[in-house]
XYZ file of C-alpha atoms in Angstrom:
371
model
C 0.000 0.000 0.000
C 1.212 3.517 -0.755
C 2.447 5.891 1.832
C 1.782 9.547 1.098
C 5.468 9.950 0.248
C 5.406 7.094 -2.275
C 2.215 8.359 -3.865
C 3.792 11.803 -4.221
C 7.031 10.527 -5.816
C 5.456 8.191 -8.339
C 2.567 10.617 -8.702
C 4.793 13.436 -9.914
C 6.349 11.175 -12.521
C 2.875 10.098 -13.625
C 1.950 13.781 -13.952
C 5.035 14.256 -16.133
C 3.975 11.396 -18.423
C 0.475 12.803 -18.795
C 1.763 16.323 -19.437
C 3.968 14.949 -22.220
C 0.937 13.342 -23.875
C -1.063 16.565 -23.630
C 1.774 18.743 -24.907
C 3.173 16.330 -27.493
C 6.631 16.201 -25.908
C 9.044 13.345 -25.270
C 8.927 11.945 -21.723
C 11.961 11.676 -19.468
C 13.076 8.244 -18.350
C 11.908 6.799 -15.032
C 14.074 8.292 -12.233
C 16.245 5.988 -10.157
C 14.530 4.630 -7.089
C 11.074 4.648 -8.655
C 9.058 1.654 -9.760
C 7.048 1.232 -12.954
C 4.737 -1.072 -11.027
C 3.857 1.715 -8.604
C 3.419 4.250 -11.404
C 1.078 1.824 -13.168
C -0.900 1.121 -10.006
C -1.315 4.834 -9.345
C -2.356 5.413 -12.963
C -5.025 2.746 -12.549
C -6.283 4.308 -9.328
C -6.663 7.663 -11.084
C -8.183 6.118 -14.239
C -5.405 7.427 -16.494
C -3.790 4.101 -17.383
C -4.683 4.245 -21.068
C -3.477 7.816 -21.483
C -0.199 7.297 -19.627
C 0.614 4.319 -21.881
C 0.927 6.736 -24.805
C 3.971 8.225 -23.034
C 5.337 4.973 -21.607
C 5.615 3.366 -25.046
C 7.924 6.232 -26.106
C 10.451 5.566 -23.327
C 13.842 4.073 -24.173
C 13.766 1.938 -21.035
C 10.326 0.412 -20.775
C 8.625 -1.632 -18.052
C 8.907 -5.416 -18.036
C 7.172 -7.205 -20.904
C 4.480 -8.428 -18.524
C 3.706 -4.974 -17.136
C 3.951 -3.326 -20.543
C 1.434 -5.886 -21.792
C -0.961 -5.033 -18.964
C -0.554 -1.329 -19.719
C -1.206 -1.914 -23.423
C -4.250 -4.027 -22.607
C -5.628 -1.141 -20.549
C -5.192 1.157 -23.555
C -6.940 -1.337 -25.826
C -9.858 -1.733 -23.406
C -10.374 2.017 -23.202
C -10.179 2.308 -26.977
C -12.980 -0.258 -27.319
C -14.988 1.373 -24.530
C -14.690 4.731 -26.274
C -15.927 3.356 -29.607
C -18.931 1.703 -27.943
C -19.786 4.753 -25.840
C -19.693 7.159 -28.768
C -21.817 4.795 -30.870
C -24.367 4.388 -28.071
C -24.443 8.126 -27.463
C -25.323 8.730 -31.112
C -28.119 6.147 -30.888
C -29.490 7.755 -27.720
C -29.413 11.214 -29.327
C -31.405 9.937 -32.311
C -33.953 8.178 -30.102
C -34.459 11.244 -27.921
C -34.910 13.473 -30.977
C -37.512 11.103 -32.440
C -39.542 11.314 -29.216
C -39.143 15.081 -28.884
C -37.109 14.857 -25.674
C -34.436 17.484 -25.158
C -31.157 16.590 -23.481
C -28.065 18.346 -22.241
C -24.877 16.218 -22.373
C -22.658 16.678 -19.332
C -18.974 16.332 -18.504
C -17.087 13.415 -20.035
C -18.862 12.920 -23.347
C -18.051 16.551 -24.215
C -14.591 16.734 -22.656
C -13.417 13.619 -24.538
C -13.166 15.580 -27.769
C -10.604 17.928 -26.197
C -8.078 15.169 -25.455
C -5.358 14.188 -27.973
C -7.353 10.967 -28.535
C -10.882 10.561 -27.224
C -10.175 7.141 -25.648
C -7.591 8.781 -23.371
C -10.333 10.385 -21.300
C -11.693 7.387 -19.390
C -15.442 7.695 -18.803
C -17.298 5.129 -16.704
C -20.729 6.363 -17.771
C -22.514 8.883 -19.978
C -24.225 11.699 -18.094
C -27.249 13.425 -19.626
C -29.586 16.060 -18.207
C -33.301 16.008 -19.051
C -36.457 17.796 -17.937
C -37.825 16.009 -14.879
C -41.255 15.578 -16.481
C -39.688 13.475 -19.262
C -38.234 10.835 -16.918
C -40.910 8.216 -17.705
C -40.599 8.801 -21.448
C -36.825 8.476 -21.200
C -37.164 5.230 -19.284
C -39.212 3.820 -22.154
C -36.605 4.995 -24.655
C -33.714 3.465 -22.739
C -35.513 0.147 -22.299
C -36.257 0.067 -26.035
C -32.529 0.521 -26.697
C -31.705 -2.573 -24.666
C -30.868 -0.963 -21.328
C -32.070 -2.091 -17.923
C -33.083 0.425 -15.263
C -30.789 -0.117 -12.291
C -32.273 2.813 -10.388
C -35.283 4.984 -11.176
C -36.793 7.865 -9.231
C -34.223 7.683 -6.426
C -32.352 10.910 -5.813
C -31.671 13.273 -8.681
C -30.646 10.750 -11.338
C -31.749 7.478 -12.923
C -29.176 4.827 -13.802
C -29.308 2.509 -16.823
C -26.978 -0.344 -17.795
C -26.420 -2.341 -20.947
C -24.009 -5.229 -21.356
C -21.116 -5.452 -21.715
C -20.009 -2.081 -20.337
C -22.532 0.700 -20.963
C -23.786 2.819 -18.091
C -25.907 5.943 -18.565
C -26.951 8.349 -15.821
C -30.020 10.452 -16.611
C -30.008 13.543 -14.393
C -33.004 15.680 -13.521
C -30.761 18.389 -12.054
C -27.061 19.211 -12.166
C -26.719 18.742 -8.421
C -28.924 17.493 -5.605
C -30.647 20.139 -3.484
C -28.112 19.837 -0.665
C -25.172 19.918 -3.089
C -26.490 23.044 -4.774
C -26.985 24.708 -1.412
C -23.356 24.008 -0.571
C -22.142 25.421 -3.894
C -24.613 28.272 -4.446
C -27.818 26.699 -5.623
C -29.593 29.581 -7.281
C -27.158 29.670 -10.206
C -27.045 25.961 -11.085
C -30.781 25.405 -10.721
C -31.751 26.052 -14.366
C -28.931 25.186 -16.788
C -31.292 25.349 -19.779
C -31.278 29.141 -19.654
C -27.506 28.997 -20.183
C -27.769 26.581 -23.122
C -28.552 26.695 -26.821
C -30.184 24.184 -29.161
C -27.633 22.547 -31.474
C -29.929 20.234 -33.437
C -32.192 17.247 -32.843
C -32.894 17.077 -29.141
C -29.392 18.114 -28.088
C -28.579 21.327 -26.235
C -25.175 22.755 -25.373
C -24.149 24.848 -22.370
C -22.443 28.174 -22.947
C -18.663 27.975 -22.565
C -18.704 29.970 -19.326
C -21.494 27.972 -17.710
C -19.977 24.633 -18.773
C -16.596 25.649 -17.379
C -18.213 26.767 -14.123
C -20.158 23.509 -13.884
C -17.053 21.354 -14.446
C -15.166 23.312 -11.788
C -18.081 23.110 -9.345
C -18.303 19.362 -9.899
C -14.565 18.967 -9.270
C -14.798 21.156 -6.157
C -17.679 19.029 -4.849
C -15.551 15.887 -5.169
C -12.527 17.617 -3.668
C -14.480 18.678 -0.600
C -16.354 15.403 -0.156
C -13.764 12.677 -0.683
C -10.900 14.048 -2.706
C -10.563 14.285 -6.465
C -8.180 12.694 -8.919
C -5.716 13.823 -11.566
C -8.300 13.465 -14.328
C -10.312 16.482 -13.179
C -7.215 18.678 -13.392
C -6.492 17.535 -16.931
C -10.096 18.350 -17.801
C -9.625 21.895 -16.499
C -6.482 22.433 -18.532
C -7.932 21.063 -21.763
C -11.201 22.986 -21.399
C -9.203 26.171 -20.813
C -7.244 25.515 -23.997
C -10.168 24.296 -26.055
C -12.543 27.139 -25.229
C -9.853 29.801 -24.889
C -11.175 33.357 -25.092
C -14.775 32.134 -24.740
C -14.136 31.573 -21.036
C -14.236 34.370 -18.496
C -13.029 33.066 -15.132
C -14.719 36.061 -13.524
C -17.990 34.192 -14.004
C -17.043 31.899 -11.110
C -17.903 34.638 -8.644
C -21.430 34.689 -10.028
C -21.872 30.918 -9.862
C -20.428 29.888 -6.510
C -19.879 30.970 -2.952
C -16.684 32.954 -2.397
C -14.921 30.133 -0.536
C -15.596 27.740 -3.415
C -14.396 30.322 -5.937
C -11.097 30.486 -4.058
C -10.805 26.692 -4.112
C -11.549 26.552 -7.842
C -8.953 29.217 -8.589
C -6.348 27.197 -6.694
C -7.355 24.077 -8.626
C -6.949 25.977 -11.890
C -3.518 27.191 -10.817
C -2.443 23.649 -9.956
C -3.765 22.396 -13.292
C -1.662 25.022 -15.072
C 1.412 24.045 -13.050
C 0.952 20.362 -13.821
C -0.030 20.494 -17.467
C 0.468 24.060 -18.662
C 3.300 26.556 -18.681
C 3.197 27.800 -15.074
C 6.150 26.943 -12.857
C 5.386 25.279 -9.504
C 5.928 27.753 -6.680
C 5.281 25.477 -3.709
C 2.186 27.361 -2.582
C -0.112 24.503 -3.617
C 1.947 21.680 -2.142
C -0.732 20.521 0.287
C -3.351 20.448 -2.462
C -0.989 18.484 -4.708
C -0.323 15.932 -1.981
C -4.035 15.643 -1.242
C -4.944 15.039 -4.898
C -2.161 12.537 -5.540
C -3.276 10.508 -2.531
C -6.970 10.850 -3.363
C -6.786 8.221 -6.064
C -5.482 5.578 -3.676
C -7.054 3.875 -0.667
C -6.803 6.995 1.453
C -9.384 9.051 -0.453
C -12.140 8.258 2.028
C -9.704 8.984 4.828
C -8.861 12.330 3.248
C -12.552 13.186 3.210
C -12.995 12.251 6.869
C -9.963 14.267 7.980
C -11.180 17.328 6.079
C -14.673 17.098 7.565
C -13.319 16.626 11.079
C -10.992 19.618 10.701
C -13.892 21.729 9.470
C -16.667 20.596 11.804
C -14.943 19.058 14.819
C -15.752 15.610 16.184
C -19.233 16.410 17.499
C -20.149 18.493 14.461
C -19.056 15.704 12.134
C -21.078 13.049 13.969
C -24.168 15.277 13.935
C -23.629 15.944 10.222
C -23.401 12.226 9.439
C -26.472 11.438 11.526
C -28.624 14.158 9.983
C -27.312 14.297 6.425
C -30.113 15.474 4.052
C -32.496 12.721 2.970
C -31.947 13.380 -0.747
C -28.297 12.385 -0.268
C -29.306 9.023 1.240
C -32.199 7.846 -0.909
C -29.966 6.853 -3.857
C -28.100 4.271 -1.744
C -31.240 3.231 0.142
C -34.121 3.310 -2.378
C -36.409 1.661 0.187
C -36.912 5.215 1.499
C -38.911 6.078 -1.601
C -41.806 3.909 -0.453
C -41.061 3.893 3.273
C -39.791 7.355 4.273
C -40.599 6.621 7.908
C -37.504 4.370 7.957
C -35.213 7.396 7.603
C -34.099 7.466 11.298
C -33.179 3.765 11.134
C -31.392 4.177 7.809
C -29.390 7.110 9.187
C -27.974 4.849 11.908
C -27.454 1.896 9.588
C -25.563 4.114 7.157
C -22.887 4.827 9.775
C -22.176 1.096 10.079
C -22.497 0.323 6.363
C -19.731 2.815 5.524
C -17.136 0.579 7.213
C -18.866 -2.820 7.064
C -16.498 -5.568 5.965
C -13.498 -3.219 6.059
C -11.839 -3.437 9.485
C -8.831 -1.432 8.302
C -11.019 1.494 7.270
C -12.896 1.260 10.575
C -9.586 1.378 12.451
C -8.423 4.407 10.448
C -11.722 6.198 11.049
C -11.523 5.631 14.796
C -7.975 7.018 14.846
C -9.110 10.099 12.946
C -11.996 10.663 15.356
C -9.645 10.414 18.326
C -7.210 12.914 16.781
C -9.828 15.658 16.544
C -11.709 17.397 19.320
């Protein structure tokens, strides 16, 4: 298992490999004392294995044949996933248009086109926003396309799967009510007013609003459980791809001031990692936090941050009385039996560490460290 120091060392070399792919430059050889196995494992944890292979195969001294084969296999899998996802997305767009349902594609399916090769941006599912009143119609469409409804009507999104690897999340809002309140809900409540019709049933967010949404989404992950390298590459490539269309001043209109400050720091770190800015050491703690967020400690990072912010008692009260709309997705029984909410709140505390004694031990240590 990684220590923070190991994650940072191998992590910085992984960042170098990814930056070389983005910027079309030749990567430096693996420094002495580092391990390709650890770089590969970290790349897998951050879902950048396929992209990093594009740099690894250009090295003079490559990993062992076995590891290089695993790395190449990861690239091939993501290439196939990308082809299937883009084909399915086109089919979904056509089906929605035929039924007169408008949609707003979110995050990955749009960001993919900004990467050197679309397969390099790993995407576990396709995220689409619809009008809430069209949810039943969309369910019929998805079932007709061969999908099964894994979750429907629970929380703010419905989840559909199709073998062998397709997953589609149909959102009725960009964020849940509690998430929007934490960010600055009034501005993310109606994304349609910041979008334009591009043909068929597809709409497209304005460059500024899309950029703000991507940053808000990354900030949400950062504050909740830590975020990975991939989000920072997204920021850099969106900044380059949209260029002068983006006004970072819009962030102050979309989010609370403390979140604006966080997003600006994330943008600075993205520029230091993948752009032309020189590291100045001022974002060292954020760098360490992100590099360790992709490994086992991400949940621990989240707990430590919440304890530092709220204190031990405040954290326990927060976990006990977390908003219901944040719980119903994991416990859909609440849809039909809302009176079980007090019981589910207690059960949730145990479920978070069930079957993982090491995580339970780490959580107890964190609780004891904070007052």
